[in-house]
Tab-separated table of C-alpha atoms in Angstrom:
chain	number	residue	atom	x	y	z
V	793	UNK	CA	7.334	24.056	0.285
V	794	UNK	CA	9.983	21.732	0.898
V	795	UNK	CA	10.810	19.472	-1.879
V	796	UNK	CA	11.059	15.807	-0.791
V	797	UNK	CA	13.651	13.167	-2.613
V	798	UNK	CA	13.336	9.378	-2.371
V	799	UNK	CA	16.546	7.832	-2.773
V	800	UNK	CA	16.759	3.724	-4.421
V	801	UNK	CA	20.440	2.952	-3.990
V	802	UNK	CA	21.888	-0.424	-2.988
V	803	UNK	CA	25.294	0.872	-2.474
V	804	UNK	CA	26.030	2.919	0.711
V	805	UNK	CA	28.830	5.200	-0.348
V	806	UNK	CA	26.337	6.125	-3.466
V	807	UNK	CA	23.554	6.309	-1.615
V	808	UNK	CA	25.557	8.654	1.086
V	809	UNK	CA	26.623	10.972	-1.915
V	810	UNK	CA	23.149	11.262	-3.383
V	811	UNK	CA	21.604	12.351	-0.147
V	812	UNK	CA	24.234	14.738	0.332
V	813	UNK	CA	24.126	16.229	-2.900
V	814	UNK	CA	20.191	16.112	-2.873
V	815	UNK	CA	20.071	17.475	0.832
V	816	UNK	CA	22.447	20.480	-0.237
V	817	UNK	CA	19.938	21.238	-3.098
V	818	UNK	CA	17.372	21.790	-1.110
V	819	UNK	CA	15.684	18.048	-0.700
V	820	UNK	CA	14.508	16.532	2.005
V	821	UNK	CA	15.985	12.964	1.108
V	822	UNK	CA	14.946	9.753	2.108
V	823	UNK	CA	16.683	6.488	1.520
V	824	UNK	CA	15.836	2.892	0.404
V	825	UNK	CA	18.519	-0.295	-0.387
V	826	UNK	CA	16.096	-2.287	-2.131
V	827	UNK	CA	12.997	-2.508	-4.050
V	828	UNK	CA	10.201	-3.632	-1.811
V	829	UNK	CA	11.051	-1.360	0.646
V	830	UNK	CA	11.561	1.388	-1.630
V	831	UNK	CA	8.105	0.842	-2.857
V	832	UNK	CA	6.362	1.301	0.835
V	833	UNK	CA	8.745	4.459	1.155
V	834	UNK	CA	7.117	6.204	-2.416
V	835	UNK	CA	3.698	5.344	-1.295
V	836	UNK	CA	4.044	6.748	2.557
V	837	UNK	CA	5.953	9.914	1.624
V	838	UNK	CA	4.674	10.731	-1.787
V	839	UNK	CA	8.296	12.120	-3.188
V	840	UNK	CA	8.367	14.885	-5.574
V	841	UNK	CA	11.968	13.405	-7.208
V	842	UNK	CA	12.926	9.594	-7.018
V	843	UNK	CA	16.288	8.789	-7.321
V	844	UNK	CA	16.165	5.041	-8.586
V	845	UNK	CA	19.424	2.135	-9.167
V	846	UNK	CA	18.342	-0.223	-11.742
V	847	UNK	CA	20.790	-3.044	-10.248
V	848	UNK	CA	18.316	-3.676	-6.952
V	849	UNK	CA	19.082	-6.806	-4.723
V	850	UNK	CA	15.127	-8.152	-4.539
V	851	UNK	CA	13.789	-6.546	-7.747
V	852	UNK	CA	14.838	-4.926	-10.749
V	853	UNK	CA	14.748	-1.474	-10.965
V	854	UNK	CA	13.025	-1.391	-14.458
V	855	UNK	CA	10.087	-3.213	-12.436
V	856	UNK	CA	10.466	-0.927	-9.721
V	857	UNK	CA	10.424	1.804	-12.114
V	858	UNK	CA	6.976	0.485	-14.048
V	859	UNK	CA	5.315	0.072	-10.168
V	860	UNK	CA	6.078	3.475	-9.235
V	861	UNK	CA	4.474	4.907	-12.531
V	862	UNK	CA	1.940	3.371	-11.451
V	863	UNK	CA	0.884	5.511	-8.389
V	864	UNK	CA	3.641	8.310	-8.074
V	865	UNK	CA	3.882	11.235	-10.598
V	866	UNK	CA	7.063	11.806	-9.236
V	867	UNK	CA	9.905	12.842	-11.299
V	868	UNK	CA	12.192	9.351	-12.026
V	869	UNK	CA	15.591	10.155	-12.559
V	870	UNK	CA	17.490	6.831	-13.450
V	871	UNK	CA	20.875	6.532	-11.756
V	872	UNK	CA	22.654	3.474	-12.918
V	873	UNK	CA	25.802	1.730	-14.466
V	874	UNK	CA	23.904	0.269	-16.761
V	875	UNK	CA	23.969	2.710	-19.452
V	876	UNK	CA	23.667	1.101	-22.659
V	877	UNK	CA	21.186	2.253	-24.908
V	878	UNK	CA	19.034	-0.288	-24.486
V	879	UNK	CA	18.875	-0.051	-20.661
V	880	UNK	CA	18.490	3.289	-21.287
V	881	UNK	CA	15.332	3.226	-23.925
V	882	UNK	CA	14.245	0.603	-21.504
V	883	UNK	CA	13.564	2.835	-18.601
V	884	UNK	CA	12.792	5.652	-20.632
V	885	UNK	CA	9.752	3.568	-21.839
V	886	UNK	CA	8.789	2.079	-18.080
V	887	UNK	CA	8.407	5.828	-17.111
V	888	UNK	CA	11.625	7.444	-16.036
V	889	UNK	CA	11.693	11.107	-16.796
V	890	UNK	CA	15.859	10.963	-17.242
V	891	UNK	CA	18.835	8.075	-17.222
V	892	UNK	CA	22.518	9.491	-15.124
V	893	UNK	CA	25.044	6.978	-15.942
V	894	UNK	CA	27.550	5.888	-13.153
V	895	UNK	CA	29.984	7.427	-12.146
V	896	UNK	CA	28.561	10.968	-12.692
V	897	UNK	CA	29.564	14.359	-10.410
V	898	UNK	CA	27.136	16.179	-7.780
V	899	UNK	CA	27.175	19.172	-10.661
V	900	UNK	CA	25.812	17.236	-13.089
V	901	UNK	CA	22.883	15.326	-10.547
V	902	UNK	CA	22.077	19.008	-9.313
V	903	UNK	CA	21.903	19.803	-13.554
V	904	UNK	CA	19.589	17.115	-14.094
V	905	UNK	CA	17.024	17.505	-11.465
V	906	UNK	CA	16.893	20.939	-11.865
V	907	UNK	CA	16.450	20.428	-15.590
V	908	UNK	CA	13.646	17.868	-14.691
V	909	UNK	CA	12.272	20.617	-12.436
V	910	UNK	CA	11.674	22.933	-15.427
V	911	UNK	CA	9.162	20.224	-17.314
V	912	UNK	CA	5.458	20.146	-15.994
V	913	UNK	CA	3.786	17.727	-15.183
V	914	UNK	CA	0.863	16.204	-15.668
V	915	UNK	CA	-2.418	17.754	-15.427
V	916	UNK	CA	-4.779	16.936	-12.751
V	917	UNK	CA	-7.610	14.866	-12.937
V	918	UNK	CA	-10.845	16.405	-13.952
V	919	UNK	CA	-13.113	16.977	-10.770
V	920	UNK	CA	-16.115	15.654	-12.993
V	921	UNK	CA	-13.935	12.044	-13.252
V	922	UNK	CA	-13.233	12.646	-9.120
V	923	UNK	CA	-16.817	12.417	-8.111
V	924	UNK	CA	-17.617	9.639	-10.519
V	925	UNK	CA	-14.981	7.420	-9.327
V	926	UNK	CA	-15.967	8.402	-5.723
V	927	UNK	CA	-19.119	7.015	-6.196
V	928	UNK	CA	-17.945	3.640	-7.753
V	929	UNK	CA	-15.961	3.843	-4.484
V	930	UNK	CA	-18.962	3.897	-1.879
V	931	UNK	CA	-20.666	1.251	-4.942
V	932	UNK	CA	-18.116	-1.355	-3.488
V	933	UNK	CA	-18.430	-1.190	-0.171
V	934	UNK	CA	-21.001	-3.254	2.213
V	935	UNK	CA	-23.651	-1.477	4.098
V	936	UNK	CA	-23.969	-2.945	7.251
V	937	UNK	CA	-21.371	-4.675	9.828
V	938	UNK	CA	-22.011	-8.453	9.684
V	939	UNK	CA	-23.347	-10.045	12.713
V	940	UNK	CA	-21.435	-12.738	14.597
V	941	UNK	CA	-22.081	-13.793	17.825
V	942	UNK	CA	-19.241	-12.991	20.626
V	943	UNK	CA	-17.932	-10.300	18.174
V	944	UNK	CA	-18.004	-6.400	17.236
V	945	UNK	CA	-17.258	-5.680	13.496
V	946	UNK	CA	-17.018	-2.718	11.969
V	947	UNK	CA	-15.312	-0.622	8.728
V	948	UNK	CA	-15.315	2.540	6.790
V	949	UNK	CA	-13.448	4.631	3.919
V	950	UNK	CA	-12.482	7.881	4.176
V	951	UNK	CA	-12.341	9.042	0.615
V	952	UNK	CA	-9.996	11.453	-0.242
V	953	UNK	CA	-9.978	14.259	-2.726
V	954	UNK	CA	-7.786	11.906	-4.624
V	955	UNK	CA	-10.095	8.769	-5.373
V	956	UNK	CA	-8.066	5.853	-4.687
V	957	UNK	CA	-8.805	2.015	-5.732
V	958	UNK	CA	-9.574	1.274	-1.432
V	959	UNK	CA	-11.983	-1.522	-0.565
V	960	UNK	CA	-13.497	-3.452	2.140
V	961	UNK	CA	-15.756	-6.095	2.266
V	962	UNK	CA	-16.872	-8.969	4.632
V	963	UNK	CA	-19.631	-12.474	4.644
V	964	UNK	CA	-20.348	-14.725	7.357
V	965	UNK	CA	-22.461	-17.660	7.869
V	966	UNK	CA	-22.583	-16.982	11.838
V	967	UNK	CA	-19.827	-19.355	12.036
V	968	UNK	CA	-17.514	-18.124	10.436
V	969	UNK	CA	-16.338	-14.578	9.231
V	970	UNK	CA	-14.841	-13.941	5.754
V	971	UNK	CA	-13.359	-10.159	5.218
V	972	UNK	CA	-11.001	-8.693	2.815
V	973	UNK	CA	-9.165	-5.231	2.645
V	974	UNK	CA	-7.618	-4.350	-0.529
V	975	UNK	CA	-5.764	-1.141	-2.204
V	976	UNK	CA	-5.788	-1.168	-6.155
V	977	UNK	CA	-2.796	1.079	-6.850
V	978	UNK	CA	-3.084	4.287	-8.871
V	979	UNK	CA	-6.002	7.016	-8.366
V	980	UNK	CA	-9.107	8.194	-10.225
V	981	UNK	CA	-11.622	6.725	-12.269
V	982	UNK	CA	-8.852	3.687	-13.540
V	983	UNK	CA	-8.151	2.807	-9.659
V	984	UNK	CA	-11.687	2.291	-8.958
V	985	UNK	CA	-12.408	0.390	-11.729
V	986	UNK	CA	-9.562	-2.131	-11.002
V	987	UNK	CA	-10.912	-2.437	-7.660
V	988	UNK	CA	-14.723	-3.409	-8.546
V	989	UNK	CA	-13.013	-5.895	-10.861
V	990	UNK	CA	-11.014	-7.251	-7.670
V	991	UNK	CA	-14.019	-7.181	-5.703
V	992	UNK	CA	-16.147	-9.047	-8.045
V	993	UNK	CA	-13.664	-11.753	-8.790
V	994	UNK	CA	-12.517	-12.435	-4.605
V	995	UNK	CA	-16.446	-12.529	-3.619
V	996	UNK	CA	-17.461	-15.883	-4.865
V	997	UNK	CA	-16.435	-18.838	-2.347
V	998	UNK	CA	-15.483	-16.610	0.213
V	999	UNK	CA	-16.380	-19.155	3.099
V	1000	UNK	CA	-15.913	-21.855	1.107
V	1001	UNK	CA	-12.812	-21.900	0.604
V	1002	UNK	CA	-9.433	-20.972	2.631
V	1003	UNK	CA	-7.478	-17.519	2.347
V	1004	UNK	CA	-4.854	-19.661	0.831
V	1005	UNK	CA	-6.781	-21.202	-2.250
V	1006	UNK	CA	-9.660	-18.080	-3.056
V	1007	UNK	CA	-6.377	-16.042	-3.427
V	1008	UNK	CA	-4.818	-17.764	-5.820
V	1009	UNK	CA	-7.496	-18.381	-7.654
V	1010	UNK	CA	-8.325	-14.774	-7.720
V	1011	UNK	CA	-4.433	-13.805	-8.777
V	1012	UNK	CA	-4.593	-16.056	-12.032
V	1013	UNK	CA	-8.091	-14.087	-13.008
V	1014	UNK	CA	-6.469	-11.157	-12.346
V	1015	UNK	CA	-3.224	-11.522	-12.843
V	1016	UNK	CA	-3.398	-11.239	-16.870
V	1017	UNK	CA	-5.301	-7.506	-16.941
V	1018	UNK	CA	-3.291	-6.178	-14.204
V	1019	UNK	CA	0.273	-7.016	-16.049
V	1020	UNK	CA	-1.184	-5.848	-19.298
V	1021	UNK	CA	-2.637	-2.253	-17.243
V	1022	UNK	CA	0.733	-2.037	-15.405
V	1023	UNK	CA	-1.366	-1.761	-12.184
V	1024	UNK	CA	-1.605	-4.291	-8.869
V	1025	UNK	CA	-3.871	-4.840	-5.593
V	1026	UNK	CA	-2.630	-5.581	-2.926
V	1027	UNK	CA	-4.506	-7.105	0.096
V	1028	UNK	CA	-5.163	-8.653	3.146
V	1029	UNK	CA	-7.642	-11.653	3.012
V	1030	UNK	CA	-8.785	-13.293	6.550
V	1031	UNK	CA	-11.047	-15.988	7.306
V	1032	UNK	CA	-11.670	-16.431	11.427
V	1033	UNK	CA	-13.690	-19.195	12.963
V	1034	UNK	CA	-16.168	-17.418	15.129
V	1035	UNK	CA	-15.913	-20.447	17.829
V	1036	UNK	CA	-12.475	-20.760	18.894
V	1037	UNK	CA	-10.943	-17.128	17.407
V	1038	UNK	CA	-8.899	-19.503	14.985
V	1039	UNK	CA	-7.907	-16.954	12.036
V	1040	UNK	CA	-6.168	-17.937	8.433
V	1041	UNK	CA	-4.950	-15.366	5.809
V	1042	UNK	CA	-3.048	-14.097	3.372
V	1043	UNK	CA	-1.948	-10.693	3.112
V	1044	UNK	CA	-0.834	-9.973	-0.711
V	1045	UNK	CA	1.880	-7.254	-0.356
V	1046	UNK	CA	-0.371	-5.261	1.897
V	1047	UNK	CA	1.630	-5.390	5.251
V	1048	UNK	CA	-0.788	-3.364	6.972
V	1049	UNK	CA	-2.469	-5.747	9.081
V	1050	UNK	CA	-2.376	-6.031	12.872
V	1051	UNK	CA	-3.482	-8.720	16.126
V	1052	UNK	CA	-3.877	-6.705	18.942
V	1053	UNK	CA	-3.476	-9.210	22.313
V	1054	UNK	CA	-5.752	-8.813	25.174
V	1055	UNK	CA	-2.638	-7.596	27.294
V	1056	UNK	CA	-2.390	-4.603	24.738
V	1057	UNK	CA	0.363	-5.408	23.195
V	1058	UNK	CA	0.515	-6.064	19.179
V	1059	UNK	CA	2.057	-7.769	16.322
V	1060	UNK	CA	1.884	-7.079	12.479
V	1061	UNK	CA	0.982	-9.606	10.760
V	1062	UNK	CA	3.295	-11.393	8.174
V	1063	UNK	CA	3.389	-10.935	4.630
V	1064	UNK	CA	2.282	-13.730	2.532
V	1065	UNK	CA	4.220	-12.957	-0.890
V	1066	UNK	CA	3.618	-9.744	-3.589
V	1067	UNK	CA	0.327	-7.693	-4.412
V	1068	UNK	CA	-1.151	-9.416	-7.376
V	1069	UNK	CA	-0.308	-8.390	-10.364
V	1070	UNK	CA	3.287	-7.331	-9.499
V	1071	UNK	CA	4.992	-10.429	-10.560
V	1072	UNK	CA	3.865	-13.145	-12.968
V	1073	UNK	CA	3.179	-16.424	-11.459
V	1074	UNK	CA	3.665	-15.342	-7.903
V	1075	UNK	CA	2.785	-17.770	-4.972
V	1076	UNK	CA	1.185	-16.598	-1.325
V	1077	UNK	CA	1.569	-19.036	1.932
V	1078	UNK	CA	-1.454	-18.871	4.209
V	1079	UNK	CA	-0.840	-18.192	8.146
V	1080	UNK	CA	-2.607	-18.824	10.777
V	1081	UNK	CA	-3.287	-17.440	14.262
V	1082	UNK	CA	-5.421	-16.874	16.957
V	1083	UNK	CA	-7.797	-14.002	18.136
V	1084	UNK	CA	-8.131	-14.492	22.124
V	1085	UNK	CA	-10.898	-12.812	23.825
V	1086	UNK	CA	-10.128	-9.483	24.668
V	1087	UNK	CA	-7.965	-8.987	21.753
V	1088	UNK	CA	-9.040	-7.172	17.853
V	1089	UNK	CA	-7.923	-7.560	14.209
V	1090	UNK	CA	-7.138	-4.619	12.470
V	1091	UNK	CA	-6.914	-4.295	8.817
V	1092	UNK	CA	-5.557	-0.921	7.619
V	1093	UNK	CA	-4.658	0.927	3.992
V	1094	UNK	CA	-1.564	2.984	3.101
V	1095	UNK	CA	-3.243	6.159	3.394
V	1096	UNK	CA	-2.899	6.124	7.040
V	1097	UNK	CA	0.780	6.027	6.274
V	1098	UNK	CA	0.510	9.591	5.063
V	1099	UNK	CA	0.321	11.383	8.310
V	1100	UNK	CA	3.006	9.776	10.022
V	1101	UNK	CA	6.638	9.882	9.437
V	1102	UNK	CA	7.398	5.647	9.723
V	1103	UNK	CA	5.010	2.973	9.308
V	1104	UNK	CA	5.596	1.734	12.992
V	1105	UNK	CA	4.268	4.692	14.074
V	1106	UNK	CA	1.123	4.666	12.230
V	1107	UNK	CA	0.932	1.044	13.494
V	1108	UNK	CA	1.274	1.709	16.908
V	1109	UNK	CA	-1.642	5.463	16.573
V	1110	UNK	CA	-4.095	2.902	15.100
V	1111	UNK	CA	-3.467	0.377	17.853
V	1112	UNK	CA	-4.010	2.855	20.749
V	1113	UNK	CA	-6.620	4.174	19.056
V	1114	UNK	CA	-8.539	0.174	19.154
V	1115	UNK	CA	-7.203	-0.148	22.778
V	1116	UNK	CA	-9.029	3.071	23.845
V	1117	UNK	CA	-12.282	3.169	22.324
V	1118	UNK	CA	-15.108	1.394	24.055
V	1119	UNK	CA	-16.715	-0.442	20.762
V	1120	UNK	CA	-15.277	-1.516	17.313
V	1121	UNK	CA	-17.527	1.057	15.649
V	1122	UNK	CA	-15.615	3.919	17.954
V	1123	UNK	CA	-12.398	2.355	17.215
V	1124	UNK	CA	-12.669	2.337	13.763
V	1125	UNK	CA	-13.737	6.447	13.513
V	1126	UNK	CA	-10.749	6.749	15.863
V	1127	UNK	CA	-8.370	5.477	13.165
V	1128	UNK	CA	-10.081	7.256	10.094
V	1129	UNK	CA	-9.676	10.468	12.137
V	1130	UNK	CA	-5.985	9.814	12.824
V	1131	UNK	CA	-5.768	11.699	9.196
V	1132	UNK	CA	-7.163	14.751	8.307
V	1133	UNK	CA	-4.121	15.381	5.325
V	1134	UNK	CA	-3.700	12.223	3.282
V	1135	UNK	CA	-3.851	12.798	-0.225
V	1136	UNK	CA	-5.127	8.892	-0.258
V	1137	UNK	CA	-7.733	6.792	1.079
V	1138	UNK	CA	-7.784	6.235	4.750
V	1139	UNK	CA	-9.349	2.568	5.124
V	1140	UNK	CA	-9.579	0.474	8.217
V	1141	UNK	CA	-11.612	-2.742	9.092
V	1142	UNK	CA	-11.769	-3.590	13.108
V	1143	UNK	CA	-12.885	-7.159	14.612
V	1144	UNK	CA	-13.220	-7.312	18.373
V	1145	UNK	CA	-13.347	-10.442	20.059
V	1146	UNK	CA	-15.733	-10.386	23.478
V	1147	UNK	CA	-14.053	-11.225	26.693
V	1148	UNK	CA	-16.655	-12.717	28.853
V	1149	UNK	CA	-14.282	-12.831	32.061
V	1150	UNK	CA	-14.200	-9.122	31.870
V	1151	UNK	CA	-17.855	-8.589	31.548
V	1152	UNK	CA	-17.267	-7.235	27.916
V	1153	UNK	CA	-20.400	-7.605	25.350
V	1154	UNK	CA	-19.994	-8.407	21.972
V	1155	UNK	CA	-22.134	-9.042	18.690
């Protein structure tokens, strides 16, 4: 099988030369210039060696470095100019596999990885521990689609044979409609366990109060374990007022949230700030928008991300995939079967807004 490389380089003649050397070992490379980005890149294409520049123009690449530990067992091979011991022990103990100073030659990159190549990796995860955090998994999740006049709701996880941290969950009063979508990073029993902890801390004053306020209140409960277990969750958090279609949220580093118009055509929503956890003390700025008759919400997770080769593909699958079923419930199977290889999670939450003009029956 073809070995894939992930390349985290803010410098383009660097970046060119890694790639090149990479490519001509055998790699199927794939580039990043910064941090965040780089981190969407490791979860979608699940490298097998990550090439990674500490001196990153958003983040820093020891913090990169911890976050990818976090999810990836890729092989880290650190790639910077900042090679004093300390930097070095640094990302040695944030869980790179090697440190290449700057300036080094292709012979000695090609040594390295192939060196790196040599050293197994860790075991898998005992089925026994699979199955157990599977059924935490389906523990968190609500059993029936909340009703709301003038709306179809629905949602479902596709658990894979790697148990993620994915979960849904929704509340309404009849007047308004509450529902969350969150991905606690990382896989197996540890994953799931973060995840019932997120769950059980974002569920009280879920109507009560905005997207805005219940997440921040939420971050500084979590915020303290998360740092200290080197993991994050990151989510998308919408409250919709069932009258007028009038939507607030906040999506936490999740980025995987869409507003499909009536017309058919779509828009990601915008990212509110980090997943929790990721940085200490972050901050998240509601938005607000509007859900027009004819039109759906989608909420997705990463694993989706999996059987495409760029996010905007995915994006655009899952929104043909709401624009040609005939119900939400249909819509949201039509996503979930989008996958059939991801080695994560596939979650998705739809909310379709009636369209009385059109003789189209909701609730």
């Amino acid at each position: 099988m073809t070995r894939r490389a992930l390349i985290i380089e803010d410098n383009p003649d660097i970046r060119r030369l890694l790639e090149a050397t990479l490519t001509r070992q055998g790699f199927e490379a794939t580039s990043a210039g910064a941090g965040y980005p780089a981190l969407e890149t490791a979860r979608r294409v699940t490298p097998d060696l990550i090439t990674l520049d500490l001196g990153l123009p958003d983040l820093d690449g020891l913090e990169v470095c911890r976050t990818l530990r976090v999810f990836s067992n890729a092989y880290i091979l650190v790639v910077t100019a900042r090679a004093a011991e300390a930097d070095r022990l640094e990302a040695l103990d944030r869980g790179a596999d090697d440190v290449l100073a700057k300036p080094f030659s292709p012979r000695e990159l090609q040594a390295r990885v192939e060196a790196l190549f040599r050293r197994p990796r860790a075991a898998s995860v005992p089925e026994s521990e699979l199955q157990t955090a599977a059924r935490v998994q389906q523990g968190l999740l609500p059993e029936h689609a909340p009703n709301v006049p003038g709306y179809e709701i629905a949602g479902a996880c596709h658990p894979s044979r790697s148990v993620g941290g994915d979960f849904f969950d929704w509340e309404t009063d009849g007047a308004s409609l509450a529902f969350t979508l969150a991905d606690a990073m990382g896989k197996g029993m540890g994953a799931a366990l973060v995840a019932a902890t997120a769950r059980a801390v974002l569920r009280p004053g879920r109507l009560e109060q905005g997207p805005g306020a219940l997440v921040g209140t939420a971050a500084r409960a979590l915020e303290p374990d998360l740092l200290r277990l080197g993991s994050f969750v990151t989510l998308l958090h919408t409250r919709l007022d069932a009258a007028t279609g009038e939507f607030t949220y906040v999506d936490a580093g999740h980025g995987l949230g869409l507003l499909i118009h009536p017309d058919g055509m779509w828009e990601r929503l915008t990212t509110s700030g980090p997943p929790i956890g990721l940085l200490q003390g972050a901050e998240w700025t509601a938005h607000d928008s509007v859900l027009e008759p004819g039109g759906a919400l989608v909420a997705l997770s990463d694993g989706l991300l999996e059987a495409f080769p760029r996010v905007d593909e995915a994006l655009n699958a899952a929104a043909a995939a709401v624009l040609e079923a005939p119900d939400a419930d249909s819509a949201v199977r039509a996503i979930i079967d989008l996958d059939s290889t991801s080695q994560d999670d596939t979650t998705a939450i739809v909310v379709r807004r009636g369209d009385p003009a059109a003789g189209v029956a909701s609730g």
